mmCIF file of C-alpha atoms in Angstrom:
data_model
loop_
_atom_site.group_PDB
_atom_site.id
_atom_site.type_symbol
_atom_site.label_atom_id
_atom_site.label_comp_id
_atom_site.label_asym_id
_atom_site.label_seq_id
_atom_site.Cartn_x
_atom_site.Cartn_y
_atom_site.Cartn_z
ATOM 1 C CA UNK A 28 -10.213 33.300 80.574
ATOM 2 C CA UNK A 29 -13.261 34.209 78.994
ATOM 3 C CA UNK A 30 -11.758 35.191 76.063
ATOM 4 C CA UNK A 31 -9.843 31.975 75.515
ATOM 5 C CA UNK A 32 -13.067 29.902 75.883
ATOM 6 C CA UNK A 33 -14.682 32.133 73.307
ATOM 7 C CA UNK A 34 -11.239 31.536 70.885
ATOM 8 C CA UNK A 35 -11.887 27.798 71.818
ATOM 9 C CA UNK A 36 -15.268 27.628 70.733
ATOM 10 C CA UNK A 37 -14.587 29.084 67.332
ATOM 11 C CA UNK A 38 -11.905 26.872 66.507
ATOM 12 C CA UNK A 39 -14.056 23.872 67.655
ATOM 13 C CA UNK A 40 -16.881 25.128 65.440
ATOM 14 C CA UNK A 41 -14.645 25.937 61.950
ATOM 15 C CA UNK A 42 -13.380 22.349 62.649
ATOM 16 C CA UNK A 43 -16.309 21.337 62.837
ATOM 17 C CA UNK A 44 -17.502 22.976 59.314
ATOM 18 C CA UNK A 45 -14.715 20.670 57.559
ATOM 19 C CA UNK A 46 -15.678 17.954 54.908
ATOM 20 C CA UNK A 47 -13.568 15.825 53.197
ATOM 21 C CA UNK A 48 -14.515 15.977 49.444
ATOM 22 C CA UNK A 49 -13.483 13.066 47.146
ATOM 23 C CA UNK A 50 -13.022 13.877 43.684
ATOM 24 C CA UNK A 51 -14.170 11.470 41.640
ATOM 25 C CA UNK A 52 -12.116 11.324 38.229
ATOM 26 C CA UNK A 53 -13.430 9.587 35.614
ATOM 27 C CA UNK A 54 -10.980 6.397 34.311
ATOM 28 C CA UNK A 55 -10.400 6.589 30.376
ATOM 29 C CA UNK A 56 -9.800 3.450 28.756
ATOM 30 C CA UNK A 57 -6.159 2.753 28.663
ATOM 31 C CA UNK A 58 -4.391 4.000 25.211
ATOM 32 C CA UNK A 59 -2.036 2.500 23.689
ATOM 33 C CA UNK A 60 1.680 4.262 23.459
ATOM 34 C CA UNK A 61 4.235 2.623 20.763
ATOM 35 C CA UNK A 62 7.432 4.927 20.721
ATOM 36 C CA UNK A 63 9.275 3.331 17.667
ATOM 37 C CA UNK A 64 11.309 6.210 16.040
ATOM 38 C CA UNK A 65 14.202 4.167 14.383
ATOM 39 C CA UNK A 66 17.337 6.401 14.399
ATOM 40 C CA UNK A 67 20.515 6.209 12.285
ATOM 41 C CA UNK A 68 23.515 7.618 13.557
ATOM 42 C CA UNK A 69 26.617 8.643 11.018
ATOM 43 C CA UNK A 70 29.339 6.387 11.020
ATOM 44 C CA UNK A 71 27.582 3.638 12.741
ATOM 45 C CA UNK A 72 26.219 0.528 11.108
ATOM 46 C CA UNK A 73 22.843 1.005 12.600
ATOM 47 C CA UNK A 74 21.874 -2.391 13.261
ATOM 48 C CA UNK A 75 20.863 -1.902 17.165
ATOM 49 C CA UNK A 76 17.408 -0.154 17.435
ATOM 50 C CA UNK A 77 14.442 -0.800 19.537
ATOM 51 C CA UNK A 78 10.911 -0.001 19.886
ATOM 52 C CA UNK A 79 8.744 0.376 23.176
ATOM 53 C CA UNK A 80 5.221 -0.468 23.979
ATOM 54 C CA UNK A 81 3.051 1.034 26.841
ATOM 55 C CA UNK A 82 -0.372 2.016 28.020
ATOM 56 C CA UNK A 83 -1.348 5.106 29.684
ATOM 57 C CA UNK A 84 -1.981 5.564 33.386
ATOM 58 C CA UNK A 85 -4.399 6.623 35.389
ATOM 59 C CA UNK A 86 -4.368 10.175 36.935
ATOM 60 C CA UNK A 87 -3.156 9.202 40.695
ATOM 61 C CA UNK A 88 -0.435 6.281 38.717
ATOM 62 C CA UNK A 89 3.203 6.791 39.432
ATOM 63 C CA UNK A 90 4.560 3.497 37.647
ATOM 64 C CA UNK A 91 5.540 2.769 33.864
ATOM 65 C CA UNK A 92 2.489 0.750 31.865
ATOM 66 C CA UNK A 93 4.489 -1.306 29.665
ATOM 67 C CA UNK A 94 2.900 -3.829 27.178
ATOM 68 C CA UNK A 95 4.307 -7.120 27.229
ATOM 69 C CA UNK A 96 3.557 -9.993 24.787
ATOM 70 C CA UNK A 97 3.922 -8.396 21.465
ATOM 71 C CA UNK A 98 5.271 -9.318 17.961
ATOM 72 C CA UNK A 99 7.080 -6.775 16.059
ATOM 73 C CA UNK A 100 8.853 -6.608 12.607
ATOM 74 C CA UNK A 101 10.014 -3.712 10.379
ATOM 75 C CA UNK A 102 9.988 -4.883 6.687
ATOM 76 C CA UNK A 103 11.887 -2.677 4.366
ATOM 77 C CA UNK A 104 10.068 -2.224 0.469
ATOM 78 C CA UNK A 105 12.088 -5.254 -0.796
ATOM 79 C CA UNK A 106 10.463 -7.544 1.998
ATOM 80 C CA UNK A 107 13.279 -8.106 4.150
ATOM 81 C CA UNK A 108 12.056 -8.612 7.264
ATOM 82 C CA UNK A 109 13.579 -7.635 10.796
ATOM 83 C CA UNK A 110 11.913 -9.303 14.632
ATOM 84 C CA UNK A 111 11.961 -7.089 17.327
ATOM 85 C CA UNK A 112 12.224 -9.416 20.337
ATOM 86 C CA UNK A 113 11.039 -8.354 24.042
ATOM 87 C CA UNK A 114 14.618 -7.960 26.076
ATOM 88 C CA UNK A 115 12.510 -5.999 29.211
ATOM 89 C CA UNK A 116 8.857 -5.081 30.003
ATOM 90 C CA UNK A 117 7.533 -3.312 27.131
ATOM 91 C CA UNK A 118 10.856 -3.023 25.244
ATOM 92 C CA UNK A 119 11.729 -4.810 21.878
ATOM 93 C CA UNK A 120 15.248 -4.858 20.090
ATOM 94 C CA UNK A 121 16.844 -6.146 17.198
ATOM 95 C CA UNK A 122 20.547 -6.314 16.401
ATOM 96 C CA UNK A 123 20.898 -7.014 12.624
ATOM 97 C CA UNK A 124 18.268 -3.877 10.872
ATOM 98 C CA UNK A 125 19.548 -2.438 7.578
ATOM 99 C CA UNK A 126 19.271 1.371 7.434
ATOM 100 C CA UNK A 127 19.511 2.668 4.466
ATOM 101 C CA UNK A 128 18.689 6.524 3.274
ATOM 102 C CA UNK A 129 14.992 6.766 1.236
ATOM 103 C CA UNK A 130 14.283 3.797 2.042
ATOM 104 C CA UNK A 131 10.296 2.741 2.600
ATOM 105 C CA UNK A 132 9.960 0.309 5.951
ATOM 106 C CA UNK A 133 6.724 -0.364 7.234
ATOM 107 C CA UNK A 134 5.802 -1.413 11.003
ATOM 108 C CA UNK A 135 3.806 -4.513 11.798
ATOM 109 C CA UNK A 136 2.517 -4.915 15.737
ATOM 110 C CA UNK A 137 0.598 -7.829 16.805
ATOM 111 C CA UNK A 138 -0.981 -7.345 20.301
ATOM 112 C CA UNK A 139 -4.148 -8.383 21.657
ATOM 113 C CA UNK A 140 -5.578 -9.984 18.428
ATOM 114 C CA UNK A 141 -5.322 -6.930 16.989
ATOM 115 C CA UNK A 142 -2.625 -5.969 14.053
ATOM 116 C CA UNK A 143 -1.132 -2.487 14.336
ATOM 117 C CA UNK A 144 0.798 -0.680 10.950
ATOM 118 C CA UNK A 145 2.485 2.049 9.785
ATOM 119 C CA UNK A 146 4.787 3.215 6.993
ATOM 120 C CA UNK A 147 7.752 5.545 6.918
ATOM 121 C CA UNK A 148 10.916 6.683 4.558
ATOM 122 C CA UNK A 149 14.284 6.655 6.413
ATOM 123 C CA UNK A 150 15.230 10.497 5.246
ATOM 124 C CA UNK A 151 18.734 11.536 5.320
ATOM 125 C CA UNK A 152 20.301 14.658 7.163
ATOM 126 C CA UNK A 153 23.315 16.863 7.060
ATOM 127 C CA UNK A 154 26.050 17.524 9.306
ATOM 128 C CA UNK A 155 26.597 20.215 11.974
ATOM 129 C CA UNK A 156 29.485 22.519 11.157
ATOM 130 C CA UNK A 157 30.134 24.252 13.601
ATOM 131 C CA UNK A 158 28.841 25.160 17.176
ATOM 132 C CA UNK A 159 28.677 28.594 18.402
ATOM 133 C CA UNK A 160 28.603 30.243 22.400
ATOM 134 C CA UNK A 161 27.261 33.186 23.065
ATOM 135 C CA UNK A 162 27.272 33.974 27.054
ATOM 136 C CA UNK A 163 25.131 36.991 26.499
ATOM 137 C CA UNK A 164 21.864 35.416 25.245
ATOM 138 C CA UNK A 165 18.465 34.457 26.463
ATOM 139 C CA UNK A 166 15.737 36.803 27.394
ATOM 140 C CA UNK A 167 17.873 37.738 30.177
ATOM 141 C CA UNK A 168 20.867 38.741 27.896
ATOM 142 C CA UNK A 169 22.934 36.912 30.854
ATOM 143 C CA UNK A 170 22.383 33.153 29.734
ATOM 144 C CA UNK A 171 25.230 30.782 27.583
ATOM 145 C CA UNK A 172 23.316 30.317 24.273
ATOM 146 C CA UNK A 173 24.558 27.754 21.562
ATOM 147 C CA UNK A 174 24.310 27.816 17.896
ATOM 148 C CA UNK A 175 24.541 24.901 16.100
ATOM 149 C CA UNK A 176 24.938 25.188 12.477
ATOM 150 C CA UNK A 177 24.870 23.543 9.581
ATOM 151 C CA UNK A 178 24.051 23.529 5.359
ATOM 152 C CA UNK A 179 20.492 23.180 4.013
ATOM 153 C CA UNK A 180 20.934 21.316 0.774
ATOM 154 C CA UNK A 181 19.219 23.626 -2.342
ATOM 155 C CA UNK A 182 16.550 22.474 -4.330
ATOM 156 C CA UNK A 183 15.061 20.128 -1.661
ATOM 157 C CA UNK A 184 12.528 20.080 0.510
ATOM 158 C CA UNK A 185 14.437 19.338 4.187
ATOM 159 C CA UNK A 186 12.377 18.591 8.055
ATOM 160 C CA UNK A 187 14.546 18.766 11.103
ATOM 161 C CA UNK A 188 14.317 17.772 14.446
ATOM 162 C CA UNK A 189 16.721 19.552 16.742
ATOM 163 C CA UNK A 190 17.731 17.739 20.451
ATOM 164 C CA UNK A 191 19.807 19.037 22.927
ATOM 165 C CA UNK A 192 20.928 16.951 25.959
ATOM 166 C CA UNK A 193 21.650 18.238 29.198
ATOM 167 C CA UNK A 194 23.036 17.073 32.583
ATOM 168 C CA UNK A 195 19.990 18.430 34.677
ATOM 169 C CA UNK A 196 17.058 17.671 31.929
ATOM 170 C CA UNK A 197 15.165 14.640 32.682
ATOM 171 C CA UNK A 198 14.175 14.749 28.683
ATOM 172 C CA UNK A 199 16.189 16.897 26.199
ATOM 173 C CA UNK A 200 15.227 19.898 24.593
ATOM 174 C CA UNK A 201 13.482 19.346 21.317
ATOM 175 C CA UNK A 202 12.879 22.112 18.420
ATOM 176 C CA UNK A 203 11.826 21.459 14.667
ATOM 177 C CA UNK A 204 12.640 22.931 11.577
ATOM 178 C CA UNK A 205 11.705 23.475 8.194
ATOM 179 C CA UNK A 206 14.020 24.808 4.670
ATOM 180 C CA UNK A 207 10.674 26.991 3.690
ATOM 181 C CA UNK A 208 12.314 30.477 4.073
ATOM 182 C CA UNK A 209 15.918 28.707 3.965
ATOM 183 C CA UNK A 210 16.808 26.665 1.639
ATOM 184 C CA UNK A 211 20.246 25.889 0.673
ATOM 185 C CA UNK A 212 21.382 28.375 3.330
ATOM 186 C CA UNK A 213 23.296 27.869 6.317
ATOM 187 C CA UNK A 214 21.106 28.017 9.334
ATOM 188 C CA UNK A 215 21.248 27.152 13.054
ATOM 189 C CA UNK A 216 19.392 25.656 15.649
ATOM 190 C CA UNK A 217 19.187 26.979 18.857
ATOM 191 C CA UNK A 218 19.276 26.471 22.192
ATOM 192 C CA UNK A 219 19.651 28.564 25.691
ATOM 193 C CA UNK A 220 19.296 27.545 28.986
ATOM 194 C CA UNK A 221 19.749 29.387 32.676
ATOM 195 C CA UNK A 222 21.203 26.737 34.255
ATOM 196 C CA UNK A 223 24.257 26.048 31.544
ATOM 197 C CA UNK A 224 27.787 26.357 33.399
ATOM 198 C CA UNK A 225 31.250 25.785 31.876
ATOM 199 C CA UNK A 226 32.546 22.486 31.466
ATOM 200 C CA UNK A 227 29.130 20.820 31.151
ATOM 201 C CA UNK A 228 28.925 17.920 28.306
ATOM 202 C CA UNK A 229 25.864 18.996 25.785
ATOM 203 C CA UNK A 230 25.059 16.243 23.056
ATOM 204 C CA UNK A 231 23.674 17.825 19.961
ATOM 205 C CA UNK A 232 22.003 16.147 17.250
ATOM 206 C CA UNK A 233 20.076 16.986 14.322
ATOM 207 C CA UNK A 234 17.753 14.474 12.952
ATOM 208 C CA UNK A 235 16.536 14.001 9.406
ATOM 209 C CA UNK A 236 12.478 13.848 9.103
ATOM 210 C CA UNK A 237 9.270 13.909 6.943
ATOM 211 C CA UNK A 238 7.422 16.465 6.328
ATOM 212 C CA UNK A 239 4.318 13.980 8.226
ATOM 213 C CA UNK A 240 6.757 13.834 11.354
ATOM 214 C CA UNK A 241 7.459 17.038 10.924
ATOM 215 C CA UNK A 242 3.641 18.506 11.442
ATOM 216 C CA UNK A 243 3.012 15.883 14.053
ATOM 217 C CA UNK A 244 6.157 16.994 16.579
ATOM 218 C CA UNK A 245 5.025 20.847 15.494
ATOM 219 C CA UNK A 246 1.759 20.424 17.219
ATOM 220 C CA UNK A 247 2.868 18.279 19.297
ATOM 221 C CA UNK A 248 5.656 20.704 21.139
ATOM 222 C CA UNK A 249 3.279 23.260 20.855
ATOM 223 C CA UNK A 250 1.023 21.778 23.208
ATOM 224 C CA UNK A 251 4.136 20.360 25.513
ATOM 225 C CA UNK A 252 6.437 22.106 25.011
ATOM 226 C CA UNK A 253 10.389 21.207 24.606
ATOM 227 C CA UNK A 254 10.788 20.786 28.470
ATOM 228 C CA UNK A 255 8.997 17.323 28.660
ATOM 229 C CA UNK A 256 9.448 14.191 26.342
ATOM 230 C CA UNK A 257 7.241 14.020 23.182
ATOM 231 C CA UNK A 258 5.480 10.487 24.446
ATOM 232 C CA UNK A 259 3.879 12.442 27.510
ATOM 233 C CA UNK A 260 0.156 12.586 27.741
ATOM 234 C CA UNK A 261 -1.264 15.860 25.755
ATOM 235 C CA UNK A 262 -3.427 18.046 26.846
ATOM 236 C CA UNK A 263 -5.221 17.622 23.604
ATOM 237 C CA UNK A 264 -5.682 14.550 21.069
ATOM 238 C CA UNK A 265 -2.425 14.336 18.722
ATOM 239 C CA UNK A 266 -2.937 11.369 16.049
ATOM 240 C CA UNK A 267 0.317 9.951 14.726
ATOM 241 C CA UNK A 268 0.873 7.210 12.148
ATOM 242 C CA UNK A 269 -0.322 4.203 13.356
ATOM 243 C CA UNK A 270 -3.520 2.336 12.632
ATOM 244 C CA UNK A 271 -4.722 -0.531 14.227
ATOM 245 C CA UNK A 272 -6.144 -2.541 10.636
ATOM 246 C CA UNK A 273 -8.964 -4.205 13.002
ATOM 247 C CA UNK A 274 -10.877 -0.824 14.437
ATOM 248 C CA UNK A 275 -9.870 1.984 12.461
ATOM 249 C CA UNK A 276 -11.196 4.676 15.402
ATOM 250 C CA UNK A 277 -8.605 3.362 18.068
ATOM 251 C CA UNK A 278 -6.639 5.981 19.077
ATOM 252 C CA UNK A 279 -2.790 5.015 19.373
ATOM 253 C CA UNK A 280 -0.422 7.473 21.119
ATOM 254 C CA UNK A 281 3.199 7.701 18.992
ATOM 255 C CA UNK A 282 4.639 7.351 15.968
ATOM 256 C CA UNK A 283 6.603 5.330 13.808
ATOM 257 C CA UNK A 284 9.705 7.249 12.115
ATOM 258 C CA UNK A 285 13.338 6.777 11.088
ATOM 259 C CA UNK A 286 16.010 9.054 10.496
ATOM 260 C CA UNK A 287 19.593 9.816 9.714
ATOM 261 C CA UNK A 288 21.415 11.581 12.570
ATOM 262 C CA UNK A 289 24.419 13.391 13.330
ATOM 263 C CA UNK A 290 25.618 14.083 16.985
ATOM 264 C CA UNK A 291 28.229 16.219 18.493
ATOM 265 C CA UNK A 292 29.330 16.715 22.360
ATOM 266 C CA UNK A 293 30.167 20.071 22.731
ATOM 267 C CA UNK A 294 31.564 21.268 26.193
ATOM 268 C CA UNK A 295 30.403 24.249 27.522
ATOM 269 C CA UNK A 296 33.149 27.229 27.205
#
């Protein structure tokens, strides 16, 4: 009995010892996030794109901060102009844009009083060929890789931006590439994941990008990595292409880009 009372009292006096410590983070002012990468699917007309606006949240916030109230127009170098209009919260649409390949467009945001701009060159891309499956790759040596391949054109200077979409990836898998060490050959991009099975749908696409798009995903995915979506907050500051023309020091999350793209499904073997 003794012995219990003695067991009793220590418990009592470690509960005792406890504190509740609040952490007290400090609140950054709210950054703006515009996600406006314009893309250009072959063999579609390209006319439906949209552009989203949002803020970022606070450490202990769950919910979306989209940015309502906006005006937005993409105006190609001949000064056509095309509206964006708010459909939901924080998301802007328009069903009539012209894509067309090398082509300078330039982004105008009004928000706030402020004006926001940017300026881009729709670049083209090349198709994938062919897809390859290799059930012996990965570190492991036991995972389904795939290969997707296709032609660098010679004699010019190519970007690319890789994506791979998966059933049980909440964001798809980026990668980027440059022609440095390979142009005009035929090259692949790849991807290889431990939970591919067969008969799972994987959409593949390679995008067409500049070489300013290019070094912004590098670091970008660097920090990341491809597992999360490239709009996520960084660890580190990442400055993309988009100024706000009334307070040159404001730091805006995103970027403004447009690209040709090719897709293909490809069902696991």
């Amino acid at each position: 009995m003794r012995k219990f009372f003695i067991l009793l009292g220590l418990v009592s006096l470690l509960s005792a010892c406890e504190d509740v410590v609040e952490v007290n983070l400090e609140e950054a002012q709210p950054r703006l996030i515009v996600d406006a990468i314009l893309s250009w699917e072959k063999g579609t007309d390209g006319a439906n794109q949209s552009i989203k606006l949002s803020r970022t949240r606070g450490f202990f916030e769950q919910e979306p901060n989209p940015v309502s109230g906006a005006s937005i127009a993409v105006n190609n170098s001949s000064g056509k102009e095309f509206i964006f209009e708010e459909v939901t919260s924080g998301e802007y649409a328009t069903d009539n844009f012209e894509p067309e390949l090398n082509e300078l467009y330039s982004l105008t945001i009004e928000l706030d009083g402020s004006v926001y701009t940017a300026e881009e060159n729709l670049k083209p891309v090349v198709a994938i060929d062919s897809i390859e499956q290799n059930d012996e790759g990965g570190f492991s040596g036991e995972d389904i890789e795939l290969k997707a391949f296709y032609k660098d054109p010679e004699g010019v200077e190519n970007y690319y931006l890789f994506k791979f979409f998966t059933p049980f990836l909440a964001f798809p898998d980026f990668s980027v590439f440059d022609d440095e060490f390979n142009d005009g050959n035929r090259i692949f991009g790849l991807f290889s994941e431990e939970d591919l099975e067969p008969g799972m749908e994987i959409g593949i696409q390679i995008h067409g990008i500049s070489r300013e798009y290019y070094n912004f995903l590098e670091i970008l995915l660097a920090q990341a990595g491809s597992a999360g979506g490239p709009f996520e907050t960084q660890p580190a500051t990442v400055r993309g292409n988009i100024k706000n023309e009334n307070d040159s020091e404001e730091l805006i999350f995103g970027y403004f880009g447009l690209s040709e793209v090719d897709e293909v499904i490809y069902t696991i073997q």
